[in-house]
Structures are given as structure tokens and as C-alpha cells.
Coordinates of N, CA, C and O in Angstrom, one line a residue:
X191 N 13.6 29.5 4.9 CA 12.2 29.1 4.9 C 11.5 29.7 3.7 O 11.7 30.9 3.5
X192 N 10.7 29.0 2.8 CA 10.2 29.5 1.8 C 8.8 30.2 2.4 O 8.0 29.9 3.3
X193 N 8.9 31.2 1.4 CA 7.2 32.3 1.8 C 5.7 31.3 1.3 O 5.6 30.1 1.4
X194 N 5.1 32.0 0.8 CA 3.9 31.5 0.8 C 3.5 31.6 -0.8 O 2.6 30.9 -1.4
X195 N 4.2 32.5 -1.4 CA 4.9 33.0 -2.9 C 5.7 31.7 -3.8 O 5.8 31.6 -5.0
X196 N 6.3 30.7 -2.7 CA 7.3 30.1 -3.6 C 6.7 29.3 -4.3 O 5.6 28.7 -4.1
X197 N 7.7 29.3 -5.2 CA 6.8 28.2 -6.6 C 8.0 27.1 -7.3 O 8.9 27.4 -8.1
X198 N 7.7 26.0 -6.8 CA 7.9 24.7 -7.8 C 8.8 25.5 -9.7 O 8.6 26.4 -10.5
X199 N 9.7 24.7 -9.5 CA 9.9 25.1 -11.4 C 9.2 24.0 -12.1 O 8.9 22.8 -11.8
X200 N 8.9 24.7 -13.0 CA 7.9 24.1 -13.7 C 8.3 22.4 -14.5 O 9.2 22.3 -15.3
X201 N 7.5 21.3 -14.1 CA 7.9 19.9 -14.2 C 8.6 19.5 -13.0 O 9.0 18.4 -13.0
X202 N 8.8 20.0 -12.1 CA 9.4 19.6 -10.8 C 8.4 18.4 -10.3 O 7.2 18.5 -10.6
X203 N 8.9 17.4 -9.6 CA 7.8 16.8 -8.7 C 7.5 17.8 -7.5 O 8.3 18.3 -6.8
X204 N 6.0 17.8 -7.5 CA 5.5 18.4 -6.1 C 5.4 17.7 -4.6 O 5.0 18.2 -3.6
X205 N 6.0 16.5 -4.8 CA 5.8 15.9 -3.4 C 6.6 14.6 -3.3 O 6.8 13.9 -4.3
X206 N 6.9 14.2 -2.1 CA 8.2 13.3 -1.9 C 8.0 11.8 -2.7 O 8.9 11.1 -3.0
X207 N 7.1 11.7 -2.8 CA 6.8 10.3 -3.7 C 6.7 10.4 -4.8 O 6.7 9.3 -5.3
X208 N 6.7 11.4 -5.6 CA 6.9 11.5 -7.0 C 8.9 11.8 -7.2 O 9.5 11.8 -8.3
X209 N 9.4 12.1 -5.6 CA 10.8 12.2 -6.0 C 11.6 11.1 -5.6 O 12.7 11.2 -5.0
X210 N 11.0 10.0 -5.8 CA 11.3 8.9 -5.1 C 11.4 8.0 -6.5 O 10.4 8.0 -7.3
X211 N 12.7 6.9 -6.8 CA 13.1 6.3 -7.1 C 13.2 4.9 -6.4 O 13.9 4.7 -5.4
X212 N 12.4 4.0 -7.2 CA 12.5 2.3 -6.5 C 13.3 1.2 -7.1 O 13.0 0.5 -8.1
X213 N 14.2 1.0 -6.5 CA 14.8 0.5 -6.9 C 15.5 -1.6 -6.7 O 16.1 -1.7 -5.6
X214 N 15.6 -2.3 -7.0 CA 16.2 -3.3 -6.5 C 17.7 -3.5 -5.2 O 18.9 -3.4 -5.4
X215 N 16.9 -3.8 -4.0 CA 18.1 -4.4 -3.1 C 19.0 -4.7 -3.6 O 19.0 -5.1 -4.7
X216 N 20.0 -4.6 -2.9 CA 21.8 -5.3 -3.1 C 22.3 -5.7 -2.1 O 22.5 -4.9 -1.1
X217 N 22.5 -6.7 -2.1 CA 24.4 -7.2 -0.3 C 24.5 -5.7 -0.1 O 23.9 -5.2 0.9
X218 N 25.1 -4.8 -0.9 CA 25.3 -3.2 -0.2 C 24.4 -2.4 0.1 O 24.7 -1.2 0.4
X219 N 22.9 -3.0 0.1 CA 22.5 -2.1 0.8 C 21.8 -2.6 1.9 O 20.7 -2.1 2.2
X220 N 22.3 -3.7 2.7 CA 21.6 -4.0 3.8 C 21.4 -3.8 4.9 O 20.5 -4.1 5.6
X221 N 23.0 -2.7 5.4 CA 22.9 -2.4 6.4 C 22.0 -1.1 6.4 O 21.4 -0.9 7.5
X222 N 21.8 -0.3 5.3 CA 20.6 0.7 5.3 C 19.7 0.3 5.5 O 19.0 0.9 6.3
X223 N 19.2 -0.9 5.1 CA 18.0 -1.1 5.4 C 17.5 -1.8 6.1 O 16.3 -2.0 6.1
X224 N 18.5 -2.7 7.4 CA 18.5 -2.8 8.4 C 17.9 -1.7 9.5 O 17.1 -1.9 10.4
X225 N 19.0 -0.2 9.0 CA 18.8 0.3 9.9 C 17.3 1.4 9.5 O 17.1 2.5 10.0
X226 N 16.7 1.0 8.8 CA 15.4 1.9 8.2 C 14.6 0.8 9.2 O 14.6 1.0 10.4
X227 N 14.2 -0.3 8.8 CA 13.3 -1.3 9.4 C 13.6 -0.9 10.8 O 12.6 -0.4 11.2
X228 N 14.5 -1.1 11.7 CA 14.6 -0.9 13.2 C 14.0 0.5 13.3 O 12.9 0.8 14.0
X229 N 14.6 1.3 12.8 CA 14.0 2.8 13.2 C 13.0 3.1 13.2 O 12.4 3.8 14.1
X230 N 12.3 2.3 11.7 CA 11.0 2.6 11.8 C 9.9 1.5 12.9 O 8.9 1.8 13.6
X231 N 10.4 0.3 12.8 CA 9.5 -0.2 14.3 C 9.7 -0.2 15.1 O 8.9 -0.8 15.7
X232 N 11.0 0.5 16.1 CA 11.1 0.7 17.3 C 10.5 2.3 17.2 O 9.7 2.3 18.1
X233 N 10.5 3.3 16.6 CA 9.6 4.1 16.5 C 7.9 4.1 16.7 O 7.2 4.6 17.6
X234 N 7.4 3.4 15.8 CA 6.2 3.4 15.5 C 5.4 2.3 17.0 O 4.5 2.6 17.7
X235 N 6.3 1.3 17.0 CA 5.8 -0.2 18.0 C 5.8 0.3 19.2 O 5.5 -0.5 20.1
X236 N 6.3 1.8 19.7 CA 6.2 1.8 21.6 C 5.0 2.0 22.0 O 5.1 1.7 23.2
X237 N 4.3 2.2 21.8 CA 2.9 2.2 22.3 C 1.8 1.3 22.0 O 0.6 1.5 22.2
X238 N 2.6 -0.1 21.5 CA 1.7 -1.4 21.4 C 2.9 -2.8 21.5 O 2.5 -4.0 21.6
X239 N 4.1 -2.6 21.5 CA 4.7 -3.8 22.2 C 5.6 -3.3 23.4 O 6.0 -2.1 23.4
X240 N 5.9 -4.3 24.3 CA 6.9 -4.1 25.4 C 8.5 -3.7 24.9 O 8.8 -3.8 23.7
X241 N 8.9 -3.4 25.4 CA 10.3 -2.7 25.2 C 11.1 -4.7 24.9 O 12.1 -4.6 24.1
X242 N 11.0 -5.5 25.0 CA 11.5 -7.1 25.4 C 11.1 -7.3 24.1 O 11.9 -7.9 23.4
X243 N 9.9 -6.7 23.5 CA 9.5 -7.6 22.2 C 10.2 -6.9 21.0 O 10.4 -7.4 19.9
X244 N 10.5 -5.5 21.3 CA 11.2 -4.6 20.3 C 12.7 -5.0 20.2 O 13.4 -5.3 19.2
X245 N 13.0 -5.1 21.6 CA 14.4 -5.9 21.7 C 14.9 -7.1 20.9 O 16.0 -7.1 20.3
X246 N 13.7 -8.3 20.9 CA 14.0 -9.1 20.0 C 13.8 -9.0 19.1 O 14.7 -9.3 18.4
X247 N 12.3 -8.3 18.0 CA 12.4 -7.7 16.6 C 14.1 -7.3 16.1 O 14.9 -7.8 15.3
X248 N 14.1 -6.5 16.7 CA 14.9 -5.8 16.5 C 16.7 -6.6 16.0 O 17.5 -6.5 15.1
X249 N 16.4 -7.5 17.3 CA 17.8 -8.5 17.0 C 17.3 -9.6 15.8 O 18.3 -10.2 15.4
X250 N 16.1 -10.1 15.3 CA 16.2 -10.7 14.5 C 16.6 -9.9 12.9 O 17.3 -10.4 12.0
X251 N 16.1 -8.8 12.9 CA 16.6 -7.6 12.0 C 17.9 -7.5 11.5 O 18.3 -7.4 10.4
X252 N 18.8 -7.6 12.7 CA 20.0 -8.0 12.7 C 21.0 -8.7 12.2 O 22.1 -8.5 11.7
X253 N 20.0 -10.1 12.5 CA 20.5 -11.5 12.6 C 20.9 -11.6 10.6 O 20.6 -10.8 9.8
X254 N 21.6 -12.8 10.5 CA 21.7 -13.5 9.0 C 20.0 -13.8 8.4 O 19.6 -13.5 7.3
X255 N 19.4 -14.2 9.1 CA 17.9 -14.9 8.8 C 17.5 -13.6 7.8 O 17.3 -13.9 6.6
X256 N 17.4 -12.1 8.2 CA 17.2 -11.4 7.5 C 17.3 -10.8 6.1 O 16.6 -10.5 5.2
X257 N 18.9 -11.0 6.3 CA 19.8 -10.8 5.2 C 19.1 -11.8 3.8 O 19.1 -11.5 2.6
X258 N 18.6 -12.9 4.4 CA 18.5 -14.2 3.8 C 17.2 -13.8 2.9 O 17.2 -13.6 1.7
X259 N 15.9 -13.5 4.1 CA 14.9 -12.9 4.0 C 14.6 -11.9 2.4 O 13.9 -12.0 1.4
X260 N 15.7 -10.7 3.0 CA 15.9 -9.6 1.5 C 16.2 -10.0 0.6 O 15.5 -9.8 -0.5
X261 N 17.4 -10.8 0.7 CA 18.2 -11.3 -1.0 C 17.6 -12.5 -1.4 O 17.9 -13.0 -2.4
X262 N 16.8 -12.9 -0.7 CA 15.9 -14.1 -1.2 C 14.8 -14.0 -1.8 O 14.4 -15.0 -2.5
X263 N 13.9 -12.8 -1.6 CA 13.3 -12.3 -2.1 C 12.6 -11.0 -3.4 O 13.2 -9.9 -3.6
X264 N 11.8 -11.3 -3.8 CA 11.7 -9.4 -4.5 C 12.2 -8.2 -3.6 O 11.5 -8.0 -2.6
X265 N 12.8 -7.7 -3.7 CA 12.7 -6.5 -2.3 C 13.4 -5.4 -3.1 O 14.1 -5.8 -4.0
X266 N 13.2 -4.1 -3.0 CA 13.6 -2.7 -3.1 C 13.7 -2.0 -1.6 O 13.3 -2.3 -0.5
X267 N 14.6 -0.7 -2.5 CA 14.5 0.5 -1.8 C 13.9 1.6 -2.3 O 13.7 1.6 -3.5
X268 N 13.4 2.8 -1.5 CA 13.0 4.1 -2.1 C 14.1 4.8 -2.1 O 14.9 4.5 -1.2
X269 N 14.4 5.6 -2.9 CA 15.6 6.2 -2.8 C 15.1 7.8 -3.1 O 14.4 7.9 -4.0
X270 N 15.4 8.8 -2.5 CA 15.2 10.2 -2.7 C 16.4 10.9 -3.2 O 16.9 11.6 -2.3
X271 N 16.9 10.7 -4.4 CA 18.4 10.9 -4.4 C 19.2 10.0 -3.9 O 18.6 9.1 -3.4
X272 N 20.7 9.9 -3.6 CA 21.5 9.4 -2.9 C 21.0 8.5 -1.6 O 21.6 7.5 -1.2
X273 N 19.6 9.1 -0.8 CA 19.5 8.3 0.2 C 18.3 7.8 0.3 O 17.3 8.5 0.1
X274 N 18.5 6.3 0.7 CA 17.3 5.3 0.7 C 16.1 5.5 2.1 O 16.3 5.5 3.3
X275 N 15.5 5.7 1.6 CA 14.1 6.3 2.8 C 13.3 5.2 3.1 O 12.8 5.2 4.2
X276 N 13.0 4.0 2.0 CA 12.2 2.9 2.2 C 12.7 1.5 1.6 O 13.5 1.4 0.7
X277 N 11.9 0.4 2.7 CA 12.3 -0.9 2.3 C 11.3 -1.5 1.9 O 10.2 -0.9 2.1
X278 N 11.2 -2.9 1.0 CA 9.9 -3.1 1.4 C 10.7 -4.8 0.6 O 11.7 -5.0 0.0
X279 N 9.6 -5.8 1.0 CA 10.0 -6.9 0.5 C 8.6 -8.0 0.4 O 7.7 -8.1 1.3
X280 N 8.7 -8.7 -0.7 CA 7.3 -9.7 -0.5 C 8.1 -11.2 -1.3 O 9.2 -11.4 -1.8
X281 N 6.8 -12.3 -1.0 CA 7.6 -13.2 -1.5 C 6.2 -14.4 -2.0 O 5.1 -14.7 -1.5
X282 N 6.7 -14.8 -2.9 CA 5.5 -15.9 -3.9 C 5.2 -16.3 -2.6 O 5.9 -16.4 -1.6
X283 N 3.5 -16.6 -3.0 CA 2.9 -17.9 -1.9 C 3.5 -19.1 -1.6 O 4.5 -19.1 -2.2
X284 N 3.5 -20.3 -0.9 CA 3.6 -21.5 -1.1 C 3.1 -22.0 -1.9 O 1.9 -21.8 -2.0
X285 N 4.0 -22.9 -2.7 CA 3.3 -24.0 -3.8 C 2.6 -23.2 -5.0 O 3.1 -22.2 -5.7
X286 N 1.2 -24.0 -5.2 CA 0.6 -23.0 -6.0 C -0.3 -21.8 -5.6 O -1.2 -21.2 -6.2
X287 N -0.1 -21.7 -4.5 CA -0.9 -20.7 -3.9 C -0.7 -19.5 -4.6 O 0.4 -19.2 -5.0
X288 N -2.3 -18.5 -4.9 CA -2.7 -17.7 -6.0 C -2.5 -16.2 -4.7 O -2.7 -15.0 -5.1
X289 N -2.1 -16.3 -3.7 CA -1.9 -15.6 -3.0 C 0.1 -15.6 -2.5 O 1.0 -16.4 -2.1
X290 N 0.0 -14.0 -2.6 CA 1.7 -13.6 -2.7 C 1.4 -13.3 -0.7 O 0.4 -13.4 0.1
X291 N 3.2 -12.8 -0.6 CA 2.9 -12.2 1.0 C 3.8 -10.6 0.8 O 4.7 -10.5 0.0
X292 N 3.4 -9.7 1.6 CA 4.2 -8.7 1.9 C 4.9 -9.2 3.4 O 4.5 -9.6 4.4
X293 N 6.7 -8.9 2.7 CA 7.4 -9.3 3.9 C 7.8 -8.1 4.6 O 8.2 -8.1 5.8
X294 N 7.7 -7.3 4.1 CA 8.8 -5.9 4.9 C 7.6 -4.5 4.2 O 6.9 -4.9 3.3
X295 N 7.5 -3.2 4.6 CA 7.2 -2.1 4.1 C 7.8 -1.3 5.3 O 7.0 -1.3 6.3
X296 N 8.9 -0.8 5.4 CA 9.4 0.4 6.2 C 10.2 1.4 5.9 O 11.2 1.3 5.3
X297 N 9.7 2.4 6.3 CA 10.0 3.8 5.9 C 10.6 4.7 7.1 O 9.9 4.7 8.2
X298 N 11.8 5.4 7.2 CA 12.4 5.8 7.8 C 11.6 7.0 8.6 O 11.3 8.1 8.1
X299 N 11.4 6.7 9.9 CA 10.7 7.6 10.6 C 10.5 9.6 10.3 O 9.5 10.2 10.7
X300 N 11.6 10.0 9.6 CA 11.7 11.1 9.4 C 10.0 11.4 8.2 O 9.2 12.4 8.3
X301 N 10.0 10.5 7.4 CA 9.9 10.6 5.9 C 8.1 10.1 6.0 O 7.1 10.5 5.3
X302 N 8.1 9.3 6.8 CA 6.4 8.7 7.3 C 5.7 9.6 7.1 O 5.9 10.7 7.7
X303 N 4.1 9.4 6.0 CA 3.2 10.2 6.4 C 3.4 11.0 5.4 O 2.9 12.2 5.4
X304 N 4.3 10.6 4.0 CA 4.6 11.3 2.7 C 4.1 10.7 1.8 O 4.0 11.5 0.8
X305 N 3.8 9.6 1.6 CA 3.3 8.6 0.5 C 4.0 7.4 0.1 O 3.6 6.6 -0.8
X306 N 5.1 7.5 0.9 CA 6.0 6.6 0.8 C 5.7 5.2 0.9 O 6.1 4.5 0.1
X307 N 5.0 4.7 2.2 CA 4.5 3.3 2.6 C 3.5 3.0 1.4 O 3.8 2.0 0.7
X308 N 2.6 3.7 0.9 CA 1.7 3.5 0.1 C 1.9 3.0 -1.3 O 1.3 2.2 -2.0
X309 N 3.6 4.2 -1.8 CA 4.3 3.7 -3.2 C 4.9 2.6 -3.0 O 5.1 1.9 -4.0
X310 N 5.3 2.3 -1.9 CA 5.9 0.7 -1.7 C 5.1 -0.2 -2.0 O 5.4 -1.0 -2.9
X311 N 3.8 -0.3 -1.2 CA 2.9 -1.2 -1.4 C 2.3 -1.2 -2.5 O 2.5 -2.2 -3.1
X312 N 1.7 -0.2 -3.2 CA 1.6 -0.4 -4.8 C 2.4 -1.2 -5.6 O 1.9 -2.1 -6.2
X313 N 4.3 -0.7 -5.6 CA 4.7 -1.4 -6.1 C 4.7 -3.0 -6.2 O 4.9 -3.6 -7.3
X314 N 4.5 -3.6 -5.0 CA 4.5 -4.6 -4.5 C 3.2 -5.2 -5.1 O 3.2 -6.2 -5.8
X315 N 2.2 -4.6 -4.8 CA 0.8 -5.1 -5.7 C 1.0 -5.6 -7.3 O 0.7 -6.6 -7.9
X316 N 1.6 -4.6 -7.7 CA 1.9 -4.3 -9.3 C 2.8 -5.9 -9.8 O 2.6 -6.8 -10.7
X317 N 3.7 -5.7 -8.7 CA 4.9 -6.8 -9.2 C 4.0 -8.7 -8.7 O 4.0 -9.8 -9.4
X318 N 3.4 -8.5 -7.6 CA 2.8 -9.5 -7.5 C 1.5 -9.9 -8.5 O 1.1 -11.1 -8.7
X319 N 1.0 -8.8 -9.0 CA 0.0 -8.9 -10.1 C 0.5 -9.6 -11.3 O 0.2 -10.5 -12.0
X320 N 1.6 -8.4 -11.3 CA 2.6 -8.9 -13.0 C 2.7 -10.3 -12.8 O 2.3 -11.0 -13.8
X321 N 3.1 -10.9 -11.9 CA 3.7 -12.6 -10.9 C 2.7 -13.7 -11.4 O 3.0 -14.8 -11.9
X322 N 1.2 -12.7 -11.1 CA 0.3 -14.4 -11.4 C -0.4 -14.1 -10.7 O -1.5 -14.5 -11.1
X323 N -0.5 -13.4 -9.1 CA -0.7 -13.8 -7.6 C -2.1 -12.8 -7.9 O -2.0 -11.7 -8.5
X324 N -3.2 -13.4 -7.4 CA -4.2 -13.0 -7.2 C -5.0 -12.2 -5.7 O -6.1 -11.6 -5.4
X325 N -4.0 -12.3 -5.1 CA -4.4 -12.1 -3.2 C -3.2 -11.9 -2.5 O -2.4 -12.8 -2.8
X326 N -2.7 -11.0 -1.8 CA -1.7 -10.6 -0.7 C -2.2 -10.4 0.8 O -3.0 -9.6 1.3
X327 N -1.1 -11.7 1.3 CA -1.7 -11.1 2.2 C 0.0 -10.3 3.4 O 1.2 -10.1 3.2
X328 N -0.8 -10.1 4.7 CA 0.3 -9.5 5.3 C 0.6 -10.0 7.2 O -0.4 -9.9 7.9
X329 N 1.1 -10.1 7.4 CA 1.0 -10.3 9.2 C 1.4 -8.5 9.5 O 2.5 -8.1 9.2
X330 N 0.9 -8.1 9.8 CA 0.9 -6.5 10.0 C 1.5 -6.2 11.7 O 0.8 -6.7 12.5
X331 N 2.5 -5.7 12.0 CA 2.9 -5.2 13.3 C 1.2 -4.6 13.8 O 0.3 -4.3 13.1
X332 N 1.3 -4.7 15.0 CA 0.2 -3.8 15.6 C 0.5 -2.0 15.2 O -0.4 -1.3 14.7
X333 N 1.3 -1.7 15.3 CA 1.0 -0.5 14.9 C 1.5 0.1 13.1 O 2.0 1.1 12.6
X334 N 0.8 -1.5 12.5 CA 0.9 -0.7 11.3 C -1.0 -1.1 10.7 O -1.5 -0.9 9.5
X335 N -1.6 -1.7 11.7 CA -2.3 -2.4 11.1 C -3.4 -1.3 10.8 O -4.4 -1.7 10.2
X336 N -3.5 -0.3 10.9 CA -4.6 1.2 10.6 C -3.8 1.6 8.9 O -4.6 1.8 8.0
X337 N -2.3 1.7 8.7 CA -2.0 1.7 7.4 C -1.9 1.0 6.6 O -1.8 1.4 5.4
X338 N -2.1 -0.4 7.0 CA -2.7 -1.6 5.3 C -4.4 -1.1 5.7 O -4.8 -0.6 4.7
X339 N -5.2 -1.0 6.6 CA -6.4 -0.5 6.4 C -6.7 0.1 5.6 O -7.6 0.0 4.8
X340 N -5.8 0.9 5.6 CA -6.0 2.4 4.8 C -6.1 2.0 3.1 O -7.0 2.3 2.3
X341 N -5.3 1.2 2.9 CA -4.5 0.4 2.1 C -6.0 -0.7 1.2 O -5.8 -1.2 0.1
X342 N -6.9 -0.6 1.8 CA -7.6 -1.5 1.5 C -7.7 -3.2 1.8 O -8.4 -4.0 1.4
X343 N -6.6 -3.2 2.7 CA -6.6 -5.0 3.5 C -7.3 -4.9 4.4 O -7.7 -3.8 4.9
X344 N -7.7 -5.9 4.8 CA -8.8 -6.4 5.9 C -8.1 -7.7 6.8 O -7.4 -8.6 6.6
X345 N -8.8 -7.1 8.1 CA -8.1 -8.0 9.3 C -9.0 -9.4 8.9 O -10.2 -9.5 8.6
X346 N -8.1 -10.3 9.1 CA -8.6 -12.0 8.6 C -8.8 -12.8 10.3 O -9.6 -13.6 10.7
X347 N -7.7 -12.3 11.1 CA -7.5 -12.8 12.6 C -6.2 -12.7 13.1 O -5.2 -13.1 12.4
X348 N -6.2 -12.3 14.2 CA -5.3 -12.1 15.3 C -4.1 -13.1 15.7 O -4.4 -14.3 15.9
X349 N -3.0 -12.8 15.8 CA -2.3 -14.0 16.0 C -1.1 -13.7 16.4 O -0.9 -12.6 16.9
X350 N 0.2 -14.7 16.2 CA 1.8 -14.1 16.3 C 2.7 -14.8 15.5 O 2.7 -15.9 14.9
X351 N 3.3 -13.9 15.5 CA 4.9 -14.2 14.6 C 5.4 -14.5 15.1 O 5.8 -13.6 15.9
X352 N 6.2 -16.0 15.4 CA 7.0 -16.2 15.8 C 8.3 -15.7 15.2 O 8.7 -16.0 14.1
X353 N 9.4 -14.7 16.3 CA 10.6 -14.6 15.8 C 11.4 -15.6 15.5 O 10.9 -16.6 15.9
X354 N 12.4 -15.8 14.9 CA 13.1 -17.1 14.6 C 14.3 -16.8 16.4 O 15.1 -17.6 16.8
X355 N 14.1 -16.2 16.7 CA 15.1 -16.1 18.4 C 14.6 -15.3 19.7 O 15.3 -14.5 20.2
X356 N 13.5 -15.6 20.1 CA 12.4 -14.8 20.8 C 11.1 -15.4 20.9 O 10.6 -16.5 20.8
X357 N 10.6 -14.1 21.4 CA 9.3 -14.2 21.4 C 8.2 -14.3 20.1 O 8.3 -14.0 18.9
X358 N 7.1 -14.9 20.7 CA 5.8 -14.2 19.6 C 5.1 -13.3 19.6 O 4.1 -13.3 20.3
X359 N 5.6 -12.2 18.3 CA 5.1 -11.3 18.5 C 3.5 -10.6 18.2 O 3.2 -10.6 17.0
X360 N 2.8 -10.1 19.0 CA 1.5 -10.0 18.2 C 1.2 -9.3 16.8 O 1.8 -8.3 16.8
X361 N 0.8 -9.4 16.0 CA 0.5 -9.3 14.4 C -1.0 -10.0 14.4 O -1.4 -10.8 15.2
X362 N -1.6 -9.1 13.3 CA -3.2 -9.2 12.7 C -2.5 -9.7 11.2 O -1.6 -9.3 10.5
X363 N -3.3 -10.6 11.1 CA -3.0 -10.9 9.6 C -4.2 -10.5 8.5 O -5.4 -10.6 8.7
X364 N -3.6 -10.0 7.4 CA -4.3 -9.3 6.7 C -4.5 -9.8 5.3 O -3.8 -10.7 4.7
X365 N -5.5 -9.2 4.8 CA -5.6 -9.9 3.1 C -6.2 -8.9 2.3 O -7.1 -8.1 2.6
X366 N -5.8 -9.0 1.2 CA -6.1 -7.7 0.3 C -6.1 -8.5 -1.4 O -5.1 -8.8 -1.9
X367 N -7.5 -8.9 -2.0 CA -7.8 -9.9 -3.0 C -8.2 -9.2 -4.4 O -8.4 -9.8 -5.5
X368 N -8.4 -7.7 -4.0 CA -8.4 -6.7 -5.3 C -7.7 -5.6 -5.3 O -8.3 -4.6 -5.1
X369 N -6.6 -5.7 -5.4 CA -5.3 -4.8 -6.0 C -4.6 -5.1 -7.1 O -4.3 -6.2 -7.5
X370 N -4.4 -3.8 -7.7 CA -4.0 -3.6 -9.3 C -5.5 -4.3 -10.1 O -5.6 -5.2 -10.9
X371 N -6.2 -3.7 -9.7 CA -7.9 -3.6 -10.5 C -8.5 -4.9 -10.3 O -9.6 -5.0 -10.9
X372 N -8.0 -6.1 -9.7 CA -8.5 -7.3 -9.7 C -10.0 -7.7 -9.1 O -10.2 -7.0 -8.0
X373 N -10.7 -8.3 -9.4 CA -11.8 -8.0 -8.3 C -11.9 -8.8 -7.5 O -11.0 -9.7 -7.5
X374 N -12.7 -8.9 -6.5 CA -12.2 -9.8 -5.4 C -12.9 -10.5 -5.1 O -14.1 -10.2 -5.2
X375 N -12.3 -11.7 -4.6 CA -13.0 -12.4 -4.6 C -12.6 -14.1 -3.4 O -12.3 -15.3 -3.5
X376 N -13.0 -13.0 -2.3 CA -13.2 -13.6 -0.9 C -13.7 -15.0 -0.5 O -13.9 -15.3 0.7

């Protein structure tokens, strides 16, 4: 246990998001981030979906659709050294739509509550900005929808995700139209 005395060497990062490396998905890292995404919404989701609805999240996570999902899209990992802590994935609007989507932001239950969901999402703003895309939006799990708040997105209306093998799950859909300095414009 360090005392109250210890001190950082000097140029060290002071905090887990500045020791965090993002990097591009691979086929090899799916099953990590399979198993980051489950952990973190069967974690976070018990106190706003049924144990049935986590069940099928969970198996679509699983499924090929997913796999398809990541490698089809922008997607990284956070990496803290050797081990990946965060997922995150978004994907161009339809057509010409001036609006991107965030598909994925999940962070390994241990690690939540470090800066992590937030450096994902930036990233994700950054790269959709660099893109063209003017507006992101998100279908937000119920219990993530207080951290895109935080985030600066705004609830648009209430609705569901259909799983591709399941049920529909409840999700707030969200929109966020000034990130990476843009102004907005609603």
C-alpha cells in the first residue's frame, strides 16, 4: 500500500487514461472484447433489465452478427499495457447522412469510473469529425444513459433495439450535434 508521501516519477501518467493506449480491433481480439462488452452490461444492466433480456444481449454478443458488427466497422481497444480494458465501435450514417452512430463503448467493470468510457467517446467524436459527420447519435442501454448525459448527448426519445435473436431491448436514443468544437445545430 503506498503512504500518503508517495510520489509519481516525474513524467509518469497520473491516471489510468493517460496510461491508456487506443488502438485498432483485430479477428484476435474478439474474444476480449466480447468478453469486456458482456461483463460490462451484465454488470451495469441488473438493475434496469430482466435477467431474459441480459440473457439475449448477451447471446447476440456472442453470435457471428457481432464479430461482423466490429470488423465492419471503426472499432478499437483501450489497452493499459498488455491488457485491453475498453471497446468501443461506431459506424458512418446511412447514405448521406451528416450524422455518424456510436455502436459499442464498454469498459471492463473493474476499470469503470477512470476516464476510460469518456476517452473512448472522444475518440470516437474526433474520428467521426475527421469523417465529415456533423452529429452522433447513440441508442444508449438504460443504464448507460446518465454517462452519454454526462457526455453532453441528449435524450431524443424512448424506444427498442431490436436484438437480431430476442427480444427488444429498451434503449433512449441519443444525439450529440457539437463535439470536437462543432456548434450545434439542432
Amino acid at each position: 500500500m503506498l503512504g500518503d508521501d508517495a510520489r509519481l516519477a516525474p513524467g509518469s501518467p497520473a491516471t489510468l487514461a493517460e496510461m491508456t493506449a487506443l488502438r485498432p480491433l483485430t479477428v484476435d481480439d474478439l474474444s476480449t472484447a466480447r468478453y469486456i462488452h458482456t461483463a460490462s452490461f451484465a454488470s451495469a444492466a441488473k438493475s434496469h433489465y430482466a435477467q431474459t433480456d441480459i440473457d439475449a444481449f448477451i447471446g447476440f454478443v456472442r453470435s457471428p452478427s457481432y464479430a461482423d458488427l466490429l470488423l465492419g466497422n471503426p472499432s478499437f481497444g483501450a489497452w493499459i499495457g498488455d491488457e485491453m480494458v475498453g471497446v468501443a465501435a461506431w459506424s458512418p450514417g446511412e447514405g448521406r447522412s451528416p450524422t455518424a452512430r456510436i455502436l459499442i463503448v464498454s469498459v471492463r467493470p473493474l476499470f469503470t469510473s477512470a476516464g476510460l468510457g469518456r476517452l473512448l467517446v472522444e475518440h470516437i467524436e474526433e474520428e467521426a469529425h475527421a469523417a465529415g459527420f456533423r452529429a452522433l447519435e447513440v441508442s444508449a442501454p438504460l443504464s448507460a444513459v446518465e454517462f452519454f448525459e454526462g457526455l453532453g448527448y441528449l435524450s431524443v426519445r424512448q424506444g427498442g433495439w431490436k436484438l437480431p435473436q430476442g427480444p427488444e431491448l429498451p434503449v433512449v436514443f441519443m444525439r450529440k450535434a457539437d463535439f470536437s468544437g462543432l456548434p450545434s445545430s439542432t
